[in-house]
mmCIF file of C-alpha atoms and ligand atoms in Angstrom:
data_model
loop_
_atom_site.group_PDB
_atom_site.id
_atom_site.type_symbol
_atom_site.label_atom_id
_atom_site.label_comp_id
_atom_site.label_asym_id
_atom_site.label_seq_id
_atom_site.Cartn_x
_atom_site.Cartn_y
_atom_site.Cartn_z
ATOM 1 C CA MET G 1 5.804 16.021 -10.619
ATOM 2 C CA ALA G 2 4.088 12.920 -11.633
ATOM 3 C CA SER G 3 1.349 11.663 -9.423
ATOM 4 C CA SER G 4 1.698 7.901 -8.774
ATOM 5 C CA PHE G 5 -0.980 7.737 -6.232
ATOM 6 C CA GLN G 6 -4.129 5.578 -7.340
ATOM 7 C CA ASP G 7 -7.010 5.501 -4.628
ATOM 8 C CA ALA G 8 -8.869 2.078 -3.994
ATOM 9 C CA SER G 9 -11.633 3.391 -6.451
ATOM 10 C CA ALA G 10 -9.227 3.770 -9.378
ATOM 11 C CA LEU G 11 -7.654 0.470 -8.634
ATOM 12 C CA VAL G 12 -10.932 -1.223 -8.602
ATOM 13 C CA ALA G 13 -11.634 0.109 -11.983
ATOM 14 C CA GLU G 14 -8.522 -1.005 -13.261
ATOM 15 C CA ALA G 15 -8.843 -4.341 -11.878
ATOM 16 C CA ARG G 16 -12.309 -4.824 -13.109
ATOM 17 C CA ARG G 17 -11.048 -3.525 -16.518
ATOM 18 C CA LEU G 18 -8.440 -6.365 -16.690
ATOM 19 C CA TYR G 19 -10.837 -9.252 -15.402
ATOM 20 C CA GLY G 20 -13.307 -8.093 -18.416
ATOM 21 C CA GLN G 21 -10.262 -8.785 -20.736
ATOM 22 C CA MET G 22 -9.250 -11.652 -19.323
ATOM 23 C CA PHE G 23 -12.480 -13.597 -18.529
ATOM 24 C CA GLY G 24 -14.849 -11.810 -20.988
ATOM 25 C CA GLU G 25 -17.836 -12.417 -18.965
ATOM 26 C CA GLU G 26 -20.007 -10.285 -16.624
ATOM 27 C CA ALA G 27 -18.820 -7.994 -14.121
ATOM 28 C CA PRO G 28 -17.018 -9.391 -10.800
ATOM 29 C CA GLN G 29 -19.363 -9.984 -8.019
ATOM 30 C CA VAL G 30 -16.907 -9.115 -5.252
ATOM 31 C CA ALA G 31 -14.596 -6.012 -4.899
ATOM 32 C CA VAL G 32 -12.541 -5.675 -1.531
ATOM 33 C CA CYS G 33 -9.480 -3.954 -0.430
ATOM 34 C CA ALA G 34 -6.828 -3.946 2.315
ATOM 35 C CA PRO G 35 -4.194 -1.186 3.322
ATOM 36 C CA GLY G 36 -0.429 -1.462 3.597
ATOM 37 C CA ARG G 37 0.904 0.403 6.559
ATOM 38 C CA VAL G 38 3.914 2.726 7.602
ATOM 39 C CA ASN G 39 5.346 1.932 11.401
ATOM 40 C CA LEU G 40 5.983 4.980 13.020
ATOM 41 C CA ILE G 41 8.054 3.485 15.742
ATOM 42 C CA GLY G 42 8.674 -0.041 17.021
ATOM 43 C CA GLU G 43 11.010 -1.702 14.714
ATOM 44 C CA HIS G 44 11.963 -5.852 15.142
ATOM 45 C CA THR G 45 9.948 -5.507 18.593
ATOM 46 C CA ASP G 46 6.819 -7.542 17.260
ATOM 47 C CA TYR G 47 8.295 -10.841 17.269
ATOM 48 C CA ASN G 48 9.926 -10.237 20.625
ATOM 49 C CA GLN G 49 6.341 -9.779 22.181
ATOM 50 C CA GLY G 50 7.040 -6.053 22.588
ATOM 51 C CA PHE G 51 4.987 -2.774 21.507
ATOM 52 C CA VAL G 52 4.743 -1.528 17.940
ATOM 53 C CA LEU G 53 3.310 1.858 16.592
ATOM 54 C CA PRO G 54 2.371 1.586 12.856
ATOM 55 C CA MET G 55 -0.651 3.367 10.901
ATOM 56 C CA ALA G 56 -2.749 2.042 7.907
ATOM 57 C CA LEU G 57 -2.216 3.825 4.749
ATOM 58 C CA PRO G 58 -4.679 4.932 1.890
ATOM 59 C CA LEU G 59 -1.835 2.654 -0.563
ATOM 60 C CA VAL G 60 -4.282 -0.355 -0.615
ATOM 61 C CA THR G 61 -4.410 -3.602 -2.729
ATOM 62 C CA VAL G 62 -7.692 -4.442 -4.041
ATOM 63 C CA VAL G 63 -8.923 -7.854 -5.465
ATOM 64 C CA VAL G 64 -12.140 -8.364 -7.613
ATOM 65 C CA GLY G 65 -13.465 -11.607 -8.421
ATOM 66 C CA SER G 66 -16.536 -14.009 -8.747
ATOM 67 C CA ARG G 67 -17.170 -17.722 -7.255
ATOM 68 C CA THR G 68 -17.253 -20.161 -9.996
ATOM 69 C CA SER G 69 -18.884 -23.694 -9.857
ATOM 70 C CA GLY G 70 -15.950 -26.065 -10.067
ATOM 71 C CA GLN G 71 -12.678 -26.393 -8.108
ATOM 72 C CA ASP G 72 -10.476 -24.305 -10.422
ATOM 73 C CA VAL G 73 -8.873 -21.129 -9.434
ATOM 74 C CA THR G 74 -7.554 -18.519 -11.824
ATOM 75 C CA ILE G 75 -5.728 -15.515 -10.520
ATOM 76 C CA ALA G 76 -3.991 -12.780 -12.313
ATOM 77 C CA THR G 77 -2.330 -9.486 -11.108
ATOM 78 C CA ALA G 78 -1.867 -6.226 -12.236
ATOM 79 C CA THR G 79 1.136 -5.166 -10.315
ATOM 80 C CA GLY G 80 3.524 -8.554 -9.873
ATOM 81 C CA ASP G 81 7.429 -8.509 -10.726
ATOM 82 C CA ALA G 82 8.131 -7.944 -14.500
ATOM 83 C CA ASP G 83 9.878 -11.163 -14.581
ATOM 84 C CA GLU G 84 7.009 -13.441 -13.217
ATOM 85 C CA PRO G 85 3.888 -14.721 -15.084
ATOM 86 C CA HIS G 86 1.222 -12.330 -14.080
ATOM 87 C CA ARG G 87 -1.556 -15.383 -14.332
ATOM 88 C CA VAL G 88 -1.665 -18.350 -12.580
ATOM 89 C CA ASN G 89 -4.338 -21.485 -12.682
ATOM 90 C CA PHE G 90 -4.559 -24.059 -10.206
ATOM 91 C CA SER G 91 -7.251 -26.397 -9.082
ATOM 92 C CA LEU G 92 -8.486 -26.812 -5.369
ATOM 93 C CA CYS G 93 -7.903 -30.523 -4.779
ATOM 94 C CA SER G 94 -8.815 -32.336 -1.475
ATOM 95 C CA ASP G 95 -4.875 -33.011 -0.160
ATOM 96 C CA GLY G 96 -4.031 -29.407 -0.581
ATOM 97 C CA SER G 97 -0.877 -30.573 -2.894
ATOM 98 C CA THR G 98 -1.646 -27.673 -5.406
ATOM 99 C CA LEU G 99 -1.268 -25.311 -2.508
ATOM 100 C CA ALA G 100 2.329 -25.968 -1.851
ATOM 101 C CA PRO G 101 4.429 -22.877 -2.734
ATOM 102 C CA GLY G 102 6.130 -22.259 -6.102
ATOM 103 C CA LEU G 103 6.111 -19.952 -8.972
ATOM 104 C CA PRO G 104 5.273 -17.248 -9.425
ATOM 105 C CA SER G 105 6.099 -15.930 -6.081
ATOM 106 C CA TRP G 106 3.038 -13.441 -5.839
ATOM 107 C CA ALA G 107 0.890 -16.131 -5.836
ATOM 108 C CA ASN G 108 2.397 -17.804 -2.465
ATOM 109 C CA TYR G 109 0.428 -15.329 -0.399
ATOM 110 C CA VAL G 110 -2.657 -16.320 -1.814
ATOM 111 C CA LYS G 111 -1.968 -20.179 -1.646
ATOM 112 C CA GLY G 112 -0.964 -19.758 1.898
ATOM 113 C CA VAL G 113 -4.124 -17.638 2.681
ATOM 114 C CA ILE G 114 -6.707 -20.351 1.113
ATOM 115 C CA GLN G 115 -4.467 -22.758 3.359
ATOM 116 C CA HIS G 116 -5.010 -21.149 6.261
ATOM 117 C CA TYR G 117 -8.506 -19.890 5.903
ATOM 118 C CA ARG G 118 -10.634 -20.832 8.692
ATOM 119 C CA ALA G 119 -13.771 -21.841 6.517
ATOM 120 C CA SER G 120 -11.727 -23.908 4.223
ATOM 121 C CA PRO G 121 -12.432 -25.854 1.721
ATOM 122 C CA VAL G 122 -12.927 -22.803 -0.477
ATOM 123 C CA PRO G 123 -14.897 -22.994 -3.418
ATOM 124 C CA GLY G 124 -13.470 -22.254 -6.919
ATOM 125 C CA PHE G 125 -12.962 -18.512 -8.127
ATOM 126 C CA ARG G 126 -11.541 -16.171 -10.762
ATOM 127 C CA ALA G 127 -9.772 -13.044 -9.119
ATOM 128 C CA VAL G 128 -7.643 -10.295 -10.234
ATOM 129 C CA ILE G 129 -5.593 -8.159 -7.756
ATOM 130 C CA ALA G 130 -4.150 -4.799 -8.282
ATOM 131 C CA SER G 131 -2.438 -2.588 -5.529
ATOM 132 C CA SER G 132 -1.058 0.660 -5.085
ATOM 133 C CA VAL G 133 1.448 -0.548 -1.946
ATOM 134 C CA PRO G 134 5.253 -0.381 -3.596
ATOM 135 C CA LEU G 135 6.387 -4.074 -4.027
ATOM 136 C CA GLY G 136 9.418 -4.567 -1.560
ATOM 137 C CA GLY G 137 9.086 -0.973 -0.468
ATOM 138 C CA GLY G 138 8.859 -2.007 3.357
ATOM 139 C CA LEU G 139 4.997 -0.923 3.170
ATOM 140 C CA SER G 140 3.587 -4.404 3.620
ATOM 141 C CA SER G 141 2.658 -5.271 0.061
ATOM 142 C CA SER G 142 2.258 -8.925 0.995
ATOM 143 C CA ALA G 143 0.158 -8.261 4.170
ATOM 144 C CA SER G 144 -2.195 -6.001 2.420
ATOM 145 C CA LEU G 145 -2.582 -8.970 -0.263
ATOM 146 C CA GLU G 146 -3.210 -11.417 2.209
ATOM 147 C CA VAL G 147 -5.723 -9.360 4.264
ATOM 148 C CA ALA G 148 -7.302 -8.167 0.856
ATOM 149 C CA PHE G 149 -7.281 -11.818 -0.255
ATOM 150 C CA TYR G 150 -8.766 -13.083 3.034
ATOM 151 C CA THR G 151 -11.449 -10.550 2.878
ATOM 152 C CA PHE G 152 -12.167 -11.796 -0.896
ATOM 153 C CA LEU G 153 -12.730 -15.390 0.785
ATOM 154 C CA GLN G 154 -14.964 -14.115 3.252
ATOM 155 C CA GLN G 155 -17.239 -12.757 0.730
ATOM 156 C CA LEU G 156 -17.316 -16.123 -1.199
ATOM 157 C CA LYS G 157 -17.692 -18.140 1.889
ATOM 158 C CA PRO G 158 -17.992 -16.461 5.225
ATOM 159 C CA ASP G 159 -16.130 -17.634 8.307
ATOM 160 C CA ASP G 160 -16.852 -17.559 11.990
ATOM 161 C CA GLY G 161 -13.236 -15.905 13.164
ATOM 162 C CA ASP G 162 -13.086 -12.174 14.792
ATOM 163 C CA LYS G 163 -10.606 -9.688 13.124
ATOM 164 C CA VAL G 164 -7.585 -10.782 15.334
ATOM 165 C CA SER G 165 -8.050 -14.608 14.054
ATOM 166 C CA LYS G 166 -8.093 -13.022 10.471
ATOM 167 C CA ALA G 167 -4.600 -11.281 11.122
ATOM 168 C CA LEU G 168 -3.245 -14.340 12.606
ATOM 169 C CA ALA G 169 -4.266 -16.754 9.516
ATOM 170 C CA CYS G 170 -2.489 -14.158 7.362
ATOM 171 C CA GLN G 171 0.168 -14.077 9.511
ATOM 172 C CA LYS G 172 0.783 -17.806 9.212
ATOM 173 C CA ALA G 173 0.211 -17.629 5.248
ATOM 174 C CA GLU G 174 3.608 -15.775 5.584
ATOM 175 C CA HIS G 175 5.274 -18.283 7.456
ATOM 176 C CA THR G 176 4.350 -21.233 5.681
ATOM 177 C CA HIS G 177 4.090 -20.107 1.921
ATOM 178 C CA ALA G 178 6.594 -16.736 1.741
ATOM 179 C CA GLY G 179 9.364 -18.512 4.506
ATOM 180 C CA VAL G 180 8.998 -15.157 6.166
ATOM 181 C CA PRO G 181 8.931 -15.621 10.128
ATOM 182 C CA CYS G 182 7.369 -12.503 10.633
ATOM 183 C CA GLY G 183 5.675 -10.978 13.672
ATOM 184 C CA ILE G 184 1.949 -9.793 13.878
ATOM 185 C CA MET G 185 2.395 -6.080 13.259
ATOM 186 C CA ASP G 186 1.302 -6.134 9.401
ATOM 187 C CA GLN G 187 -1.440 -8.003 9.312
ATOM 188 C CA PHE G 188 -2.878 -6.586 12.372
ATOM 189 C CA VAL G 189 -2.761 -3.369 11.329
ATOM 190 C CA SER G 190 -3.844 -3.988 7.812
ATOM 191 C CA VAL G 191 -7.071 -5.664 9.492
ATOM 192 C CA LEU G 192 -7.817 -3.534 12.473
ATOM 193 C CA GLY G 193 -6.129 -0.257 11.360
ATOM 194 C CA ARG G 194 -8.571 3.000 11.731
ATOM 195 C CA GLU G 195 -8.563 5.806 9.741
ATOM 196 C CA SER G 196 -7.230 9.088 11.228
ATOM 197 C CA HIS G 197 -5.171 6.898 13.883
ATOM 198 C CA ALA G 198 -2.047 5.130 14.833
ATOM 199 C CA LEU G 199 -2.250 1.875 16.490
ATOM 200 C CA LEU G 200 -0.315 1.114 19.484
ATOM 201 C CA ILE G 201 0.016 -2.812 19.262
ATOM 202 C CA ASP G 202 0.874 -4.760 22.194
ATOM 203 C CA CYS G 203 2.157 -7.683 20.385
ATOM 204 C CA ARG G 204 2.176 -9.909 23.448
ATOM 205 C CA SER G 205 -1.720 -9.564 24.491
ATOM 206 C CA LEU G 206 -2.826 -8.398 20.799
ATOM 207 C CA GLU G 207 -4.451 -5.159 22.380
ATOM 208 C CA ALA G 208 -4.543 -2.266 20.438
ATOM 209 C CA THR G 209 -4.845 1.248 21.382
ATOM 210 C CA PRO G 210 -5.835 3.792 18.850
ATOM 211 C CA ILE G 211 -3.976 7.080 18.916
ATOM 212 C CA PRO G 212 -5.681 9.950 16.962
ATOM 213 C CA LEU G 213 -3.755 11.900 14.316
ATOM 214 C CA THR G 214 -5.690 14.663 13.352
ATOM 215 C CA ASP G 215 -3.427 17.623 13.980
ATOM 216 C CA PRO G 216 -3.857 19.654 10.780
ATOM 217 C CA GLY G 217 -0.297 20.973 11.371
ATOM 218 C CA LEU G 218 1.370 17.581 10.852
ATOM 219 C CA VAL G 219 2.454 15.499 7.475
ATOM 220 C CA ILE G 220 3.552 12.347 7.475
ATOM 221 C CA LEU G 221 6.134 11.494 4.595
ATOM 222 C CA ILE G 222 7.029 8.443 3.279
ATOM 223 C CA THR G 223 10.279 8.245 1.040
ATOM 224 C CA ASN G 224 10.822 5.129 -0.885
ATOM 225 C CA SER G 225 14.851 4.417 -1.458
ATOM 226 C CA ASN G 226 13.683 2.220 -4.333
ATOM 227 C CA VAL G 227 16.081 -0.123 -2.722
ATOM 228 C CA LYS G 228 14.118 -3.648 -2.894
ATOM 229 C CA HIS G 229 14.145 -5.295 0.516
ATOM 230 C CA SER G 230 13.665 -8.847 0.736
ATOM 231 C CA LEU G 231 12.677 -10.414 3.822
ATOM 232 C CA THR G 232 13.031 -14.146 2.732
ATOM 233 C CA GLY G 233 16.725 -13.833 2.645
ATOM 234 C CA SER G 234 18.348 -15.044 5.688
ATOM 235 C CA GLU G 235 19.139 -11.518 7.732
ATOM 236 C CA TYR G 236 15.409 -11.399 9.102
ATOM 237 C CA PRO G 237 15.570 -14.843 10.306
ATOM 238 C CA ALA G 238 18.688 -14.704 11.724
ATOM 239 C CA ARG G 239 17.772 -11.426 13.717
ATOM 240 C CA ARG G 240 14.830 -13.183 15.392
ATOM 241 C CA ARG G 241 17.034 -16.421 16.113
ATOM 242 C CA GLN G 242 19.680 -13.856 17.944
ATOM 243 C CA CYS G 243 16.779 -12.471 19.987
ATOM 244 C CA GLU G 244 15.580 -15.613 20.804
ATOM 245 C CA GLU G 245 19.006 -16.874 21.692
ATOM 246 C CA ALA G 246 19.493 -13.491 23.770
ATOM 247 C CA ALA G 247 16.073 -14.201 25.739
ATOM 248 C CA SER G 248 16.900 -17.773 26.461
ATOM 249 C CA ILE G 249 20.673 -16.385 27.899
ATOM 250 C CA LEU G 250 18.561 -14.059 30.122
ATOM 251 C CA GLY G 251 16.490 -16.551 31.430
ATOM 252 C CA LYS G 252 13.186 -14.868 29.736
ATOM 253 C CA ASP G 253 10.449 -15.956 27.601
ATOM 254 C CA SER G 254 11.102 -13.156 25.419
ATOM 255 C CA LEU G 255 13.041 -9.805 25.184
ATOM 256 C CA ARG G 256 9.690 -8.375 26.130
ATOM 257 C CA ASP G 257 10.426 -9.191 29.692
ATOM 258 C CA ALA G 258 14.096 -8.183 29.872
ATOM 259 C CA THR G 259 15.304 -4.802 31.155
ATOM 260 C CA MET G 260 18.693 -3.299 30.315
ATOM 261 C CA LYS G 261 19.991 -4.008 33.757
ATOM 262 C CA ASN G 262 19.247 -7.830 32.957
ATOM 263 C CA LEU G 263 21.023 -7.258 29.569
ATOM 264 C CA GLU G 264 24.186 -5.378 31.456
ATOM 265 C CA ASP G 265 24.352 -8.149 34.063
ATOM 266 C CA ALA G 266 24.694 -10.889 31.518
ATOM 267 C CA LYS G 267 27.113 -9.135 29.251
ATOM 268 C CA ASP G 268 29.838 -11.681 29.861
ATOM 269 C CA ARG G 269 27.589 -14.445 28.772
ATOM 270 C CA LEU G 270 26.445 -12.811 25.084
ATOM 271 C CA ASP G 271 28.610 -12.023 22.235
ATOM 272 C CA ASP G 272 28.984 -8.708 21.379
ATOM 273 C CA VAL G 273 26.619 -9.029 18.086
ATOM 274 C CA THR G 274 23.674 -10.911 20.396
ATOM 275 C CA TYR G 275 24.383 -8.081 22.827
ATOM 276 C CA ARG G 276 23.803 -5.264 20.701
ATOM 277 C CA ARG G 277 20.655 -7.042 18.981
ATOM 278 C CA ALA G 278 19.049 -7.357 22.756
ATOM 279 C CA ARG G 279 20.066 -3.886 23.443
ATOM 280 C CA HIS G 280 18.200 -2.487 20.134
ATOM 281 C CA VAL G 281 14.933 -4.569 20.915
ATOM 282 C CA ILE G 282 14.710 -3.606 24.878
ATOM 283 C CA GLU G 283 15.448 0.177 24.450
ATOM 284 C CA GLU G 284 13.129 0.244 21.147
ATOM 285 C CA ILE G 285 10.052 -1.313 23.222
ATOM 286 C CA GLU G 286 10.532 1.394 25.771
ATOM 287 C CA ARG G 287 11.017 4.403 23.157
ATOM 288 C CA THR G 288 7.978 3.014 21.273
ATOM 289 C CA VAL G 289 5.895 3.494 24.791
ATOM 290 C CA GLN G 290 6.997 6.438 25.294
ATOM 291 C CA ALA G 291 6.597 8.004 21.544
ATOM 292 C CA ALA G 292 3.079 6.767 22.000
ATOM 293 C CA GLU G 293 2.795 8.977 24.955
ATOM 294 C CA ALA G 294 4.405 11.947 23.210
ATOM 295 C CA LEU G 295 2.207 11.566 20.424
ATOM 296 C CA LYS G 296 -1.215 11.665 22.526
ATOM 297 C CA ARG G 297 0.516 14.920 24.218
ATOM 298 C CA GLY G 298 1.220 16.191 20.962
ATOM 299 C CA ALA G 299 4.589 16.405 21.909
ATOM 300 C CA TYR G 300 6.157 16.290 18.617
ATOM 301 C CA GLU G 301 9.655 17.279 19.117
ATOM 302 C CA GLU G 302 9.969 14.569 21.757
ATOM 303 C CA PHE G 303 8.414 12.095 19.090
ATOM 304 C CA GLY G 304 10.781 12.871 16.449
ATOM 305 C CA LYS G 305 13.885 12.685 18.874
ATOM 306 C CA LEU G 306 12.541 9.034 19.358
ATOM 307 C CA MET G 307 12.246 8.412 15.879
ATOM 308 C CA VAL G 308 15.887 9.450 15.237
ATOM 309 C CA GLU G 309 17.191 7.359 17.963
ATOM 310 C CA SER G 310 15.149 4.327 16.632
ATOM 311 C CA HIS G 311 16.946 4.878 13.257
ATOM 312 C CA ASP G 312 20.353 5.045 14.965
ATOM 313 C CA SER G 313 19.984 1.702 16.885
ATOM 314 C CA LEU G 314 18.518 0.148 13.881
ATOM 315 C CA ARG G 315 21.870 1.242 11.569
ATOM 316 C CA ASP G 316 24.363 0.550 14.530
ATOM 317 C CA LEU G 317 22.800 -2.320 17.059
ATOM 318 C CA TYR G 318 20.413 -4.202 14.728
ATOM 319 C CA GLU G 319 22.407 -3.601 11.561
ATOM 320 C CA VAL G 320 19.284 -3.459 9.309
ATOM 321 C CA SER G 321 19.472 -0.263 7.710
ATOM 322 C CA CYS G 322 21.693 0.674 4.326
ATOM 323 C CA ARG G 323 23.600 3.671 3.070
ATOM 324 C CA GLU G 324 20.546 4.935 1.004
ATOM 325 C CA LEU G 325 18.169 5.090 4.200
ATOM 326 C CA ASP G 326 20.840 6.604 6.164
ATOM 327 C CA GLU G 327 21.343 9.379 3.542
ATOM 328 C CA LEU G 328 17.348 10.031 3.168
ATOM 329 C CA VAL G 329 17.151 10.277 7.349
ATOM 330 C CA SER G 330 20.236 12.639 7.271
ATOM 331 C CA ALA G 331 18.764 14.426 4.521
ATOM 332 C CA ALA G 332 15.469 15.047 6.072
ATOM 333 C CA MET G 333 16.727 16.008 9.197
ATOM 334 C CA GLU G 334 18.552 18.868 7.663
ATOM 335 C CA VAL G 335 15.149 20.594 6.738
ATOM 336 C CA GLU G 336 13.613 23.160 9.229
ATOM 337 C CA GLY G 337 10.224 21.883 10.322
ATOM 338 C CA VAL G 338 11.307 18.309 10.414
ATOM 339 C CA PHE G 339 10.457 16.468 14.131
ATOM 340 C CA GLY G 340 12.181 13.155 13.043
ATOM 341 C CA SER G 341 12.892 10.591 10.430
ATOM 342 C CA ARG G 342 13.504 7.021 10.489
ATOM 343 C CA MET G 343 13.696 3.745 8.446
ATOM 344 C CA THR G 344 10.260 2.130 8.406
ATOM 345 C CA GLY G 345 9.812 -1.797 8.268
ATOM 346 C CA GLY G 346 11.915 -4.862 8.108
ATOM 347 C CA GLY G 347 14.988 -2.871 6.590
ATOM 348 C CA PHE G 348 17.722 -3.664 4.327
ATOM 349 C CA GLY G 349 15.983 -1.020 1.769
ATOM 350 C CA GLY G 350 12.558 0.332 1.550
ATOM 351 C CA CYS G 351 11.252 3.539 2.837
ATOM 352 C CA THR G 352 11.864 6.122 5.436
ATOM 353 C CA VAL G 353 8.962 7.791 7.691
ATOM 354 C CA THR G 354 9.391 11.493 8.235
ATOM 355 C CA LEU G 355 7.201 13.385 10.783
ATOM 356 C CA LEU G 356 7.066 17.072 9.804
ATOM 357 C CA GLN G 357 5.017 20.253 9.978
ATOM 358 C CA ALA G 358 2.645 20.820 7.093
ATOM 359 C CA ASN G 359 4.255 23.917 6.074
ATOM 360 C CA ALA G 360 7.458 22.560 5.790
ATOM 361 C CA ILE G 361 6.642 19.843 3.146
ATOM 362 C CA ASP G 362 7.320 21.636 -0.056
ATOM 363 C CA ARG G 363 10.730 22.878 1.367
ATOM 364 C CA MET G 364 11.194 19.376 2.187
ATOM 365 C CA ILE G 365 10.986 17.886 -1.151
ATOM 366 C CA LEU G 366 12.768 20.391 -2.505
ATOM 367 C CA HIS G 367 15.535 19.854 -0.231
ATOM 368 C CA LEU G 368 15.601 16.033 -1.227
ATOM 369 C CA GLN G 369 16.182 17.208 -4.858
ATOM 370 C CA LEU G 370 19.074 19.517 -4.575
ATOM 371 C CA TRP G 371 20.578 16.911 -2.043
ATOM 372 C CA LYS G 372 20.869 14.739 -4.529
ATOM 373 C CA GLN G 373 20.443 15.172 -7.923
ATOM 374 C CA THR G 374 19.574 11.965 -9.212
ATOM 375 C CA TRP G 375 16.738 11.309 -6.864
ATOM 376 C CA GLN G 376 13.588 11.807 -9.014
ATOM 377 C CA ILE G 377 10.897 12.839 -7.015
ATOM 378 C CA SER G 378 7.241 11.997 -7.767
ATOM 379 C CA SER G 379 5.017 13.191 -4.911
ATOM 380 C CA HIS G 380 1.228 12.844 -4.087
ATOM 381 C CA LEU G 381 -0.770 13.782 -1.107
ATOM 382 C CA PRO G 382 -3.707 11.439 -0.249
ATOM 383 C CA VAL G 383 -5.301 12.639 2.839
ATOM 384 C CA PHE G 384 -6.054 9.758 5.252
ATOM 385 C CA GLY G 385 -8.295 11.314 7.698
ATOM 386 C CA GLY G 386 -6.834 14.369 9.516
ATOM 387 C CA ILE G 387 -2.986 13.657 8.596
ATOM 388 C CA PRO G 388 -1.992 14.343 5.037
ATOM 389 C CA VAL G 389 0.483 11.604 3.791
ATOM 390 C CA THR G 390 2.789 12.341 1.430
ATOM 391 C CA THR G 391 5.048 9.705 -0.331
ATOM 392 C CA VAL G 392 8.060 10.361 -2.548
ATOM 393 C CA ALA G 393 9.994 7.878 -4.536
ATOM 394 C CA CYS G 394 13.637 8.483 -5.037
HETATM 395 C C1 LIG I 1 8.423 -6.706 8.866
HETATM 396 C C2 LIG I 1 7.805 -7.944 9.386
HETATM 397 F F1 LIG I 1 6.713 -8.734 8.488
HETATM 398 C C3 LIG I 1 7.019 -7.253 10.603
HETATM 399 O O1 LIG I 1 6.408 -8.431 11.710
HETATM 400 C C4 LIG I 1 8.030 -6.645 11.481
HETATM 401 O O2 LIG I 1 8.998 -7.494 12.376
HETATM 402 C C5 LIG I 1 8.913 -5.817 10.585
HETATM 403 O O3 LIG I 1 9.571 -6.086 9.578
HETATM 404 C C6 LIG I 1 10.022 -5.114 11.445
HETATM 405 O O4 LIG I 1 9.525 -4.313 12.353
HETATM 406 O O5 LIG I 1 7.654 -5.840 8.143
#
């Protein structure tokens, strides 16, 4: 099995090497990193003001670079899409026109962060990006890039904001420059995630409760379907609109305030699709609160059951799963020692997340290989605090 995991220091070394090749000058002054995330439960609830339960990952995006004297910006990436240029240059002009979204698409996240940086205008700089978060894998490669870049700018020119305002600025960058009307989960956990903890985030009050994940008998497995998801398509914004429509028909500010009784009472005023979207969100918010309680008590069977219910609801009611993700969840649930499994992130491809007993991990990986011979599995076991996170690419 080939190992594809690169820890932050190896990535920094790779980015520094590339920086030396490109700019042939002294070493970069700054090196920063920000994590990707896996969401354990609470999917498509953040933009409905509900609860989510993600954890930061040892998969990270790093940025190395230096401030320059003028207004010019040069950025290169070691990890962009193969069919796009890996380098971009622009000048920071006072009307902001050079920050308009364009190509290459990876640079839009950076331009968005520059635009929404709290201490703008920013000085010119040279930077190199490298990442171990798989692109389009539903593990928040974009949020980790935004947050890493924001942290980079803070090193060049400090701002006066707190961590929550940093997450909000990065979320805004995603809205304006990637065209994704995302919720706050990904940027929030990338900024505020804590080692050895999942984070129960109340997406209305933006209060976060860390929940320890230190049981040595547990493993979290992330399995990448390698079906690339893209949230910039029409599906994600369409789901968000359907939820807003449902809330408005129910007379609520958001689905966070709605109960299943409210929904059933209003059923004849909702079309079938809108009803099913709203039902997923109302039940998923409740499941997430229950799951956080179960995790605190170490009730992993109960947690796992809620994960599977979440997946079924995302597949049948919210319709954001796909065949490959459903197969991965089914395969995982056949293995003894697995508590639960579900798709994670926005959906339409990407990864599954599975909670299992540590002593079942080899059996689980073998089972995935046997289940479908075409799945090529590479695995690694980075330990993030107490809980090993194993990732498998199929
Ligand atoms: C994506 C979005 F960016 C998040 O805000 C969230 O809505 C998630 O999909 C679904 O839970 O990751």
